[in-house]
Short mmCIF file of C-alpha atoms and ligand atoms in Angstrom, two decimals:
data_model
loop_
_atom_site.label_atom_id
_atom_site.label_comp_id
_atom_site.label_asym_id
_atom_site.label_seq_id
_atom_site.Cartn_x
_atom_site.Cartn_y
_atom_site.Cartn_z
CA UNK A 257 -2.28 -1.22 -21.03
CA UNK A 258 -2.48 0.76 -17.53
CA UNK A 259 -3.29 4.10 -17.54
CA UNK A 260 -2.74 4.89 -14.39
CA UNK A 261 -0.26 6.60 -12.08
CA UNK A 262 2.47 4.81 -11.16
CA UNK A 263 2.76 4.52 -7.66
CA UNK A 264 6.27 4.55 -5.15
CA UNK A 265 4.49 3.93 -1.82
CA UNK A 266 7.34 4.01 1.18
CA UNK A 267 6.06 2.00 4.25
CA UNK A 268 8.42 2.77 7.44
CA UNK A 269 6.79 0.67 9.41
CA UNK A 270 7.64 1.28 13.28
CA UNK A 271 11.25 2.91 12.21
CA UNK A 272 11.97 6.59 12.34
CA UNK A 273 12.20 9.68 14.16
CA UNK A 274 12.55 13.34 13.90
CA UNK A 275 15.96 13.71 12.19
CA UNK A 276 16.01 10.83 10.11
CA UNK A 277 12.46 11.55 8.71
CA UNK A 278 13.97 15.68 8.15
CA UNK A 279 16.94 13.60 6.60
CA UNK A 280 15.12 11.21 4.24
CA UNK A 281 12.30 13.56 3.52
CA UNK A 282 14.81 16.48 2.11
CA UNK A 283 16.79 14.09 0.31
CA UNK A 284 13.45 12.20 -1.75
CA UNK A 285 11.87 15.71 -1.95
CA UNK A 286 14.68 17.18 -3.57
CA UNK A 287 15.97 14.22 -5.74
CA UNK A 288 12.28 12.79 -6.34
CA UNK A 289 10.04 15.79 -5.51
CA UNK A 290 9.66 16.79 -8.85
CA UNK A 291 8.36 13.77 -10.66
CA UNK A 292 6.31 14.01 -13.92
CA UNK A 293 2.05 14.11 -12.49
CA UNK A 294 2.08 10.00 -14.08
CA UNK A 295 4.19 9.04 -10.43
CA UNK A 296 2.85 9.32 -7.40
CA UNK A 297 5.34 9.44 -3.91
CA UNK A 298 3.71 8.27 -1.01
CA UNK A 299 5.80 8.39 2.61
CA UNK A 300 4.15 6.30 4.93
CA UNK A 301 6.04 6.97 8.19
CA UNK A 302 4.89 6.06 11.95
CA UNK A 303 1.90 8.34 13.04
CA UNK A 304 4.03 10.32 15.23
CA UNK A 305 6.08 11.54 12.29
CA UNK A 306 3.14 12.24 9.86
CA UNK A 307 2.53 15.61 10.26
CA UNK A 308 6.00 16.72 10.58
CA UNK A 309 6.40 15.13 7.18
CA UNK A 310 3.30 16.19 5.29
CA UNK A 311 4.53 19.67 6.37
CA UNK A 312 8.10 19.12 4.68
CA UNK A 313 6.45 17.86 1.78
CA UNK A 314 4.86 20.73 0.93
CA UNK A 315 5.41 22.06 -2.51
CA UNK A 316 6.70 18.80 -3.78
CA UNK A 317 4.69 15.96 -5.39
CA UNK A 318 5.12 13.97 -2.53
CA UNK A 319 2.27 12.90 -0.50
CA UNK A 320 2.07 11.28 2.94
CA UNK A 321 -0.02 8.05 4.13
CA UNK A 322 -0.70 6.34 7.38
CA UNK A 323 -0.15 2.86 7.79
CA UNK A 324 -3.84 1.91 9.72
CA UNK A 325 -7.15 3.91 11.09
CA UNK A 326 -9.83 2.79 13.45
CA UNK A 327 -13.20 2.00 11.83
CA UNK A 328 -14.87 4.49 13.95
CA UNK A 329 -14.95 8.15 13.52
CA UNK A 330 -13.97 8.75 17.43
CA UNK A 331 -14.21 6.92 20.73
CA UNK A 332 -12.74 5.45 23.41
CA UNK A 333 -9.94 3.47 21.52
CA UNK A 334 -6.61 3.79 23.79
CA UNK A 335 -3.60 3.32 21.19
CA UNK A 336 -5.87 3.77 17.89
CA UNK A 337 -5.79 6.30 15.78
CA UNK A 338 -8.96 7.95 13.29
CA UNK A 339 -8.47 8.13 10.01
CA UNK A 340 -9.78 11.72 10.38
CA UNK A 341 -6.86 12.10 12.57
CA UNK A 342 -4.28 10.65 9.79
CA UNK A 343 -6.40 13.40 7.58
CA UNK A 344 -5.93 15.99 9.73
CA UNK A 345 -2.38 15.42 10.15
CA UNK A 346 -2.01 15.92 6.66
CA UNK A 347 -2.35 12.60 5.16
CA UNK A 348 -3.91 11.68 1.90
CA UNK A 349 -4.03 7.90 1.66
CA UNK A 350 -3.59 4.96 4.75
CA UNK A 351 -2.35 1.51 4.49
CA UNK A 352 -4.80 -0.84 5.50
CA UNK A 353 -4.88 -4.96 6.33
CA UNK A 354 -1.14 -4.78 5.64
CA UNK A 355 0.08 -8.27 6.77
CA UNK A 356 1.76 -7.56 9.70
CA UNK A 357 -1.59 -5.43 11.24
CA UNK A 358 -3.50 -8.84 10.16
CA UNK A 359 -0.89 -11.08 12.18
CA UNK A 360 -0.16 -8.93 14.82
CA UNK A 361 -3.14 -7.32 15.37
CA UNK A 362 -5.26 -10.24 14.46
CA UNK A 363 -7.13 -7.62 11.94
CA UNK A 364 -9.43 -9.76 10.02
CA UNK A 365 -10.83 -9.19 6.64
CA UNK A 366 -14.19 -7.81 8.23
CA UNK A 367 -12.18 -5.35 10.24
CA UNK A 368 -10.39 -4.21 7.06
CA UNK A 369 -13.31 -3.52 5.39
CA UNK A 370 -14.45 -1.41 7.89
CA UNK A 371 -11.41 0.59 7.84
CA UNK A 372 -11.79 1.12 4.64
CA UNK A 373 -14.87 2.25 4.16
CA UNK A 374 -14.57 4.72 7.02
CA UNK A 375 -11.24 5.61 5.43
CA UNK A 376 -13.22 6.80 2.39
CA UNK A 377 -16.04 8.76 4.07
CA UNK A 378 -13.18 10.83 5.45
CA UNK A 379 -11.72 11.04 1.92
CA UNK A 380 -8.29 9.12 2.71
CA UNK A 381 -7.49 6.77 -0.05
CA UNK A 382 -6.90 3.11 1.16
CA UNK A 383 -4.23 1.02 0.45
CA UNK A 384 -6.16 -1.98 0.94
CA UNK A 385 -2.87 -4.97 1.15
CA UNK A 386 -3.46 -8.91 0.85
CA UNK A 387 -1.57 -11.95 -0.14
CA UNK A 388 -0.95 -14.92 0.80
CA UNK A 389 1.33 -17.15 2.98
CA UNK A 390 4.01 -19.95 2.15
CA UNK A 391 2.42 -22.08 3.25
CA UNK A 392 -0.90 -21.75 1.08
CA UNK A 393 1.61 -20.66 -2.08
CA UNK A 394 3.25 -24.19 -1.65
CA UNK A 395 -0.37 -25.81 -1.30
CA UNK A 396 -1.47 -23.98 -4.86
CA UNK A 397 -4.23 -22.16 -2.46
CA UNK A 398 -2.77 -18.73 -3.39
CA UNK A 399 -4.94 -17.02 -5.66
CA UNK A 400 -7.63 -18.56 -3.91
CA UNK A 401 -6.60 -16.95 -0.44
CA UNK A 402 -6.16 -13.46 -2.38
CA UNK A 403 -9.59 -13.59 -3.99
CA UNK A 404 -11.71 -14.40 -0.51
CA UNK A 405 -9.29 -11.13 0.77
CA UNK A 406 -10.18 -9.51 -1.56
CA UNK A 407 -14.34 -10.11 -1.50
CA UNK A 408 -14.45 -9.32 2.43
CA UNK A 409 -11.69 -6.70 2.83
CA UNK A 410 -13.00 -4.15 0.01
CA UNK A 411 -16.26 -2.42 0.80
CA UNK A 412 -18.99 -2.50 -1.85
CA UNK A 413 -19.16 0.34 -1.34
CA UNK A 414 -15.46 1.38 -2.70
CA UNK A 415 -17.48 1.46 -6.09
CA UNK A 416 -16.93 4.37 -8.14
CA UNK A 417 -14.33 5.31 -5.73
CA UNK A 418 -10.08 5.84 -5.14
CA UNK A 419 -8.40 3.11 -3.60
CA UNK A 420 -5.45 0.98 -4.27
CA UNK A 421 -4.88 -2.51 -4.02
CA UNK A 422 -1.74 -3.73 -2.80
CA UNK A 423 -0.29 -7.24 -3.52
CA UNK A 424 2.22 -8.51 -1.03
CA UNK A 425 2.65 -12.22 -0.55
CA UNK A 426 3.92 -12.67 3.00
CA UNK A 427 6.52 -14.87 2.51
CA UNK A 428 8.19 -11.95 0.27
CA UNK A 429 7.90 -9.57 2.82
CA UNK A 430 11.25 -8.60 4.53
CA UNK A 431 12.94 -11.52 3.37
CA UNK A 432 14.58 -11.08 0.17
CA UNK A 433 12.09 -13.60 -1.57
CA UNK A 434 10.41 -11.99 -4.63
CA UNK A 435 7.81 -14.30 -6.64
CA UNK A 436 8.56 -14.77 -10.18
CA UNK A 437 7.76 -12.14 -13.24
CA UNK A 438 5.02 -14.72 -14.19
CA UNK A 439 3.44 -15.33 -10.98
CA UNK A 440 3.10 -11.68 -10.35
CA UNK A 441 1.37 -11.25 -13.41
CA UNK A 442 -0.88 -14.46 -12.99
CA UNK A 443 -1.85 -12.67 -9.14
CA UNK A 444 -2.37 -9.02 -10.70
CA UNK A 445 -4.40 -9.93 -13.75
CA UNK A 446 -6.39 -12.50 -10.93
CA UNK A 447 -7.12 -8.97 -8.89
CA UNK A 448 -7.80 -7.45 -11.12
CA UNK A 449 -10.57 -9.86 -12.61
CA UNK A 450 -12.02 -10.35 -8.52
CA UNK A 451 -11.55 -6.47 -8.36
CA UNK A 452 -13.73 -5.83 -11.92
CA UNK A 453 -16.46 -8.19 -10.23
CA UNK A 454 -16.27 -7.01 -7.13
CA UNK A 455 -16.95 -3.72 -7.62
CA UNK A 456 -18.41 -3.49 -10.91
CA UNK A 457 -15.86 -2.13 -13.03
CA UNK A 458 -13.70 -2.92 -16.29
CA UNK A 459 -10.80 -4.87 -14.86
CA UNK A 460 -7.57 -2.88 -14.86
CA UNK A 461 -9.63 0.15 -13.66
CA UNK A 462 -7.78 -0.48 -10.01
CA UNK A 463 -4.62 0.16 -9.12
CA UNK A 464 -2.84 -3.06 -8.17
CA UNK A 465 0.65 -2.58 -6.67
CA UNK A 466 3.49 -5.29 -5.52
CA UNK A 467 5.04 -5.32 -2.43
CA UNK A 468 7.49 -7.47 -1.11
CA UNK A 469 11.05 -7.23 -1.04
CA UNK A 470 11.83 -4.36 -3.26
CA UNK A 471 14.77 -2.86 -3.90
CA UNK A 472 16.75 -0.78 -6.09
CA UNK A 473 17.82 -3.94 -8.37
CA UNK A 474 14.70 -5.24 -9.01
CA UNK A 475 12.10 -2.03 -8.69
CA UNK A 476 12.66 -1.29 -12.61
CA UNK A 477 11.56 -4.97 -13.75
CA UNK A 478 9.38 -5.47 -11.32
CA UNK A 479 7.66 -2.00 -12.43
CA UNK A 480 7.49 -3.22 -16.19
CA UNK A 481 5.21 -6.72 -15.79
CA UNK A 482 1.98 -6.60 -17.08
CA UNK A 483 -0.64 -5.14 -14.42
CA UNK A 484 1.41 -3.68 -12.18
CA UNK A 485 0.47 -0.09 -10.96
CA UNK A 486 3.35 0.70 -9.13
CA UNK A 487 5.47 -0.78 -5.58
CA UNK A 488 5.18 -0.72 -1.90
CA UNK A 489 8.11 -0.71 -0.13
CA UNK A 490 9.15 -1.43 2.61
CA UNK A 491 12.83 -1.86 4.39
CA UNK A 492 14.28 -0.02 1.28
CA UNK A 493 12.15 2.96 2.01
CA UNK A 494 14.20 4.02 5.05
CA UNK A 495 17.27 4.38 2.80
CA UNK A 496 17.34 7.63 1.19
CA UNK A 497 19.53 7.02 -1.91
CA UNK A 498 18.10 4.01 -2.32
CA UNK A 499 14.17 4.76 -2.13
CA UNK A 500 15.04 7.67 -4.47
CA UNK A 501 16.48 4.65 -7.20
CA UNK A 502 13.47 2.95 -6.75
CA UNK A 503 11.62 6.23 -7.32
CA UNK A 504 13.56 7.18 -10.65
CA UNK A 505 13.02 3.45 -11.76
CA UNK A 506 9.71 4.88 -12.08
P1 LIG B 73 9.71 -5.11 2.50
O1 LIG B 73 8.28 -4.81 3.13
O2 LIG B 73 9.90 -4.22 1.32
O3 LIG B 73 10.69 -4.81 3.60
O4 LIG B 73 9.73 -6.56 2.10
C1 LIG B 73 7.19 -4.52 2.31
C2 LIG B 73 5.98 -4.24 3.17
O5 LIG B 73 5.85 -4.85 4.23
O6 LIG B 73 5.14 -3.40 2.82
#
């Protein structure tokens, strides 16, 4: 059995500004700011918005994530941002090697890694996302896929340390696909068994979360199968009333 927090991890994405962040953030504070210490909030909004919101969230148990860093500490990296920046800014954890950075962005395993790890020195906690495509879940290649993600996108060094794992098959993002009950528990209790190897510790001692197409409906079942830490959501995080459902599902 988990014994760890369960975690309702918003990702915004490149939505958002000013009054709907004041607008969403009052509403989940007030409705969701007082969860018991076992659930963790996290509000991932665009980095423009992450201060404003870490400085609303104040007082509540609500904390505040990025959704990427640069590896390096500082330099001269036009459009990135530092992960002591996101810290700064009032952030506590970061999304990393979330699907659309790796397709978009071209962000390969190796890069994630080293977002990690630099996300750790600076005492972020990464959200380190991977999962696979259709097209290798049609060709049985899934779990395979995951595991060689997960060898070269979490740091050996992330031993002994915070960080999450986030499952989010790609095909489930954004599209109203959700795997089955079973093959989310097959994938988490595969993590968690790379993850134990991997860095050396009883499996289960990570935080594995799903992502993909969550929503009020199916947060509360999805939250129950075996091995799952907690959700990261994305579309249905920009609706107030219904992030907060997902949030009480908790
Ligand atoms: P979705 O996105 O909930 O809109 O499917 C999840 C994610 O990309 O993190």
């Amino acid at each position: 059995m988990s014994t760890h927090k369960t975690y309702i991890i918003g990702n915004w994405k490149m939505y958002g500004d000013l009054a709907m962040a004041r607008a969403l953030v009052e509403e989940v504070a007030t409705q969701a700011g007082a969860m018991p210490a076992s659930v963790e909030v996290i509000l991932c909004p665009p980095a423009t918005l992450v201060r404003e919101v870490a400085d609303m969230i104040t007082g509540f148990t609500v904390r505040v994530g990025g959704q990427d860093c640069h590896e390096q500490v500082d330099g001269a990296f036009t459009g990135d941002i530092s992960a002591a920046m996101l810290k700064d800014a009032g952030a506590a954890y970061v999304i990393l090697g979330h699907s659309e950075r790796r397709g978009g962005h071209g962000e390969t395993n190796h890069a994630v890694r080293h977002k990690a790890l630099r996300a750790i020195k600076t005492r972020l906690i990464p959200i380190i996302c991977v999962g696979e495509t259709l097209v290798e879940r049609e060709a049985g290649r899934a779990a395979e896929v995951v595991e060689q993600q997960l060898w070269e996108s979490v740091p050996e060094e992330a031993r002994g340390e915070v960080f999450l794992v986030a499952y989010e098959p790609v095909w489930a993002i954004g599209t109203g696909k959700t795997p089955t009950a079973e093959d989310i528990k097959q994938m988490h209790r595969h993590i968690a068994k790379v993850l134990a190897s991997k860095v050396g510790l009883a499996a289960g001692a990570i935080p594995v979360v799903y992502g993909g197409s969550v929503k009020a409906e199916n947060a509360r079942d999805i939250l129950t199968i075996e091995g799952v830490s907690g959700v990261l959501v994305g579309g249905a995080s920009l609706k107030a009333a219904e992030f907060c459902k997902i949030v009480k599902s908790a």
